[in-house]
Amino acid sequence: MEGKIIAAIAAKKVLSFTYRGLSRIVEPHVYGIQDGVAQLLGYQIRGGSSTGTVPDWRRFQLREMQSLQMLEEGFPGRRSNPSGKHSHWDRQIAVVD
């Protein structure tokens, strides 16, 4: 799974996966470790959400992601963060440019 996420970030390809029982379509932006947990920060563009509206920024814990697929659909790169704040990471493994 980690390899697929890193490849999608490098190629700027959208990911599809199931998270907490809901289908998600996400532009992957940062893969890293926060508080000892492997996570993906992505901009969810389609799919379901139990905590808010779509599209929006979301963090996903890798251990809860299922059926991960890299799609042919691409995205242009980094999106601006409306709050101007950056997420805290213990370690960033891959970041979209």
mmCIF file of C-alpha atoms in Angstrom:
data_model
loop_
_atom_site.group_PDB
_atom_site.id
_atom_site.type_symbol
_atom_site.label_atom_id
_atom_site.label_comp_id
_atom_site.label_asym_id
_atom_site.label_seq_id
_atom_site.Cartn_x
_atom_site.Cartn_y
_atom_site.Cartn_z
ATOM 1 C CA MET A 1 0.000 0.000 0.000
ATOM 2 C CA GLU A 2 2.800 2.413 0.912
ATOM 3 C CA GLY A 3 4.442 1.954 -2.498
ATOM 4 C CA LYS A 4 1.197 2.737 -4.315
ATOM 5 C CA ILE A 5 0.689 5.922 -2.309
ATOM 6 C CA ILE A 6 4.253 7.115 -2.939
ATOM 7 C CA ALA A 7 3.885 6.344 -6.665
ATOM 8 C CA ALA A 8 0.554 8.228 -6.860
ATOM 9 C CA ILE A 9 2.061 11.282 -5.160
ATOM 10 C CA ALA A 10 5.057 11.263 -7.516
ATOM 11 C CA ALA A 11 2.851 10.846 -10.610
ATOM 12 C CA LYS A 12 0.088 13.172 -9.341
ATOM 13 C CA LYS A 13 -2.546 10.476 -9.789
ATOM 14 C CA VAL A 14 -5.828 10.250 -7.897
ATOM 15 C CA LEU A 15 -6.371 7.397 -5.424
ATOM 16 C CA SER A 16 -9.544 5.410 -4.826
ATOM 17 C CA PHE A 17 -10.085 3.467 -1.593
ATOM 18 C CA THR A 18 -12.590 2.529 1.074
ATOM 19 C CA TYR A 19 -12.195 4.219 4.448
ATOM 20 C CA ARG A 20 -14.466 3.531 7.400
ATOM 21 C CA GLY A 21 -16.963 1.886 5.087
ATOM 22 C CA LEU A 22 -17.172 4.743 2.578
ATOM 23 C CA SER A 23 -15.730 5.006 -0.926
ATOM 24 C CA ARG A 24 -13.254 7.897 -1.263
ATOM 25 C CA ILE A 25 -11.612 9.540 -4.293
ATOM 26 C CA VAL A 26 -8.606 11.571 -3.179
ATOM 27 C CA GLU A 27 -5.760 13.674 -4.539
ATOM 28 C CA PRO A 28 -2.824 12.472 -2.388
ATOM 29 C CA HIS A 29 -0.668 15.335 -1.119
ATOM 30 C CA VAL A 30 1.422 14.133 1.836
ATOM 31 C CA TYR A 31 2.257 10.657 3.083
ATOM 32 C CA GLY A 32 3.961 10.584 6.444
ATOM 33 C CA ILE A 33 3.978 9.732 10.120
ATOM 34 C CA GLN A 34 2.096 11.726 12.741
ATOM 35 C CA ASP A 35 2.216 10.656 16.376
ATOM 36 C CA GLY A 36 3.672 7.313 15.273
ATOM 37 C CA VAL A 37 0.803 6.575 12.854
ATOM 38 C CA ALA A 38 1.217 6.303 9.057
ATOM 39 C CA GLN A 39 -1.209 8.738 7.421
ATOM 40 C CA LEU A 40 -2.167 10.229 4.098
ATOM 41 C CA LEU A 41 -3.201 13.872 3.807
ATOM 42 C CA GLY A 42 -5.341 14.277 0.750
ATOM 43 C CA TYR A 43 -7.896 16.485 -0.890
ATOM 44 C CA GLN A 44 -11.032 14.361 -1.183
ATOM 45 C CA ILE A 45 -12.748 15.259 -4.442
ATOM 46 C CA ARG A 46 -15.533 12.644 -4.552
ATOM 47 C CA GLY A 47 -17.099 9.916 -2.486
ATOM 48 C CA GLY A 48 -18.682 9.715 0.909
ATOM 49 C CA SER A 49 -17.768 11.385 4.170
ATOM 50 C CA SER A 50 -19.185 10.947 7.653
ATOM 51 C CA THR A 51 -17.556 14.125 9.018
ATOM 52 C CA GLY A 52 -18.203 16.908 6.520
ATOM 53 C CA THR A 53 -18.608 18.069 2.982
ATOM 54 C CA VAL A 54 -16.755 17.025 -0.141
ATOM 55 C CA PRO A 55 -14.514 18.333 -1.589
ATOM 56 C CA ASP A 56 -12.288 19.035 1.421
ATOM 57 C CA TRP A 57 -8.977 18.174 3.073
ATOM 58 C CA ARG A 58 -8.836 14.890 5.009
ATOM 59 C CA ARG A 59 -6.285 12.779 6.853
ATOM 60 C CA PHE A 60 -6.536 9.022 6.463
ATOM 61 C CA GLN A 61 -4.781 6.435 8.611
ATOM 62 C CA LEU A 62 -3.235 3.777 6.388
ATOM 63 C CA ARG A 63 -4.305 0.955 8.697
ATOM 64 C CA GLU A 64 -7.961 1.830 8.007
ATOM 65 C CA MET A 65 -7.683 2.140 4.209
ATOM 66 C CA GLN A 66 -8.918 -0.783 2.086
ATOM 67 C CA SER A 67 -9.007 -1.638 -1.634
ATOM 68 C CA LEU A 68 -6.494 1.066 -2.576
ATOM 69 C CA GLN A 69 -6.214 1.755 -6.319
ATOM 70 C CA MET A 70 -4.270 4.366 -8.257
ATOM 71 C CA LEU A 71 -6.526 5.758 -10.988
ATOM 72 C CA GLU A 72 -5.554 7.106 -14.405
ATOM 73 C CA GLU A 73 -7.069 10.455 -13.436
ATOM 74 C CA GLY A 74 -4.417 13.014 -12.610
ATOM 75 C CA PHE A 75 -4.362 16.320 -10.769
ATOM 76 C CA PRO A 76 -2.189 19.417 -11.328
ATOM 77 C CA GLY A 77 -0.275 19.389 -8.033
ATOM 78 C CA ARG A 78 -0.394 21.241 -4.746
ATOM 79 C CA ARG A 79 -3.567 22.974 -3.674
ATOM 80 C CA SER A 80 -3.542 26.029 -1.465
ATOM 81 C CA ASN A 81 -4.636 25.593 2.111
ATOM 82 C CA PRO A 82 -7.324 28.193 2.875
ATOM 83 C CA SER A 83 -6.357 28.438 6.557
ATOM 84 C CA GLY A 84 -2.725 29.129 5.660
ATOM 85 C CA LYS A 85 -1.686 26.598 8.298
ATOM 86 C CA HIS A 86 0.378 23.523 7.561
ATOM 87 C CA SER A 87 -0.180 20.153 9.186
ATOM 88 C CA HIS A 88 2.222 18.832 11.790
ATOM 89 C CA TRP A 89 4.141 15.694 10.844
ATOM 90 C CA ASP A 90 6.728 13.689 12.760
ATOM 91 C CA ARG A 91 8.149 12.702 9.378
ATOM 92 C CA GLN A 92 7.073 13.357 5.805
ATOM 93 C CA ILE A 93 7.843 10.440 3.484
ATOM 94 C CA ALA A 94 6.383 11.774 0.213
ATOM 95 C CA VAL A 95 5.024 15.212 -0.690
ATOM 96 C CA VAL A 96 3.404 16.300 -3.967
ATOM 97 C CA ASP A 97 5.253 19.059 -5.802
#
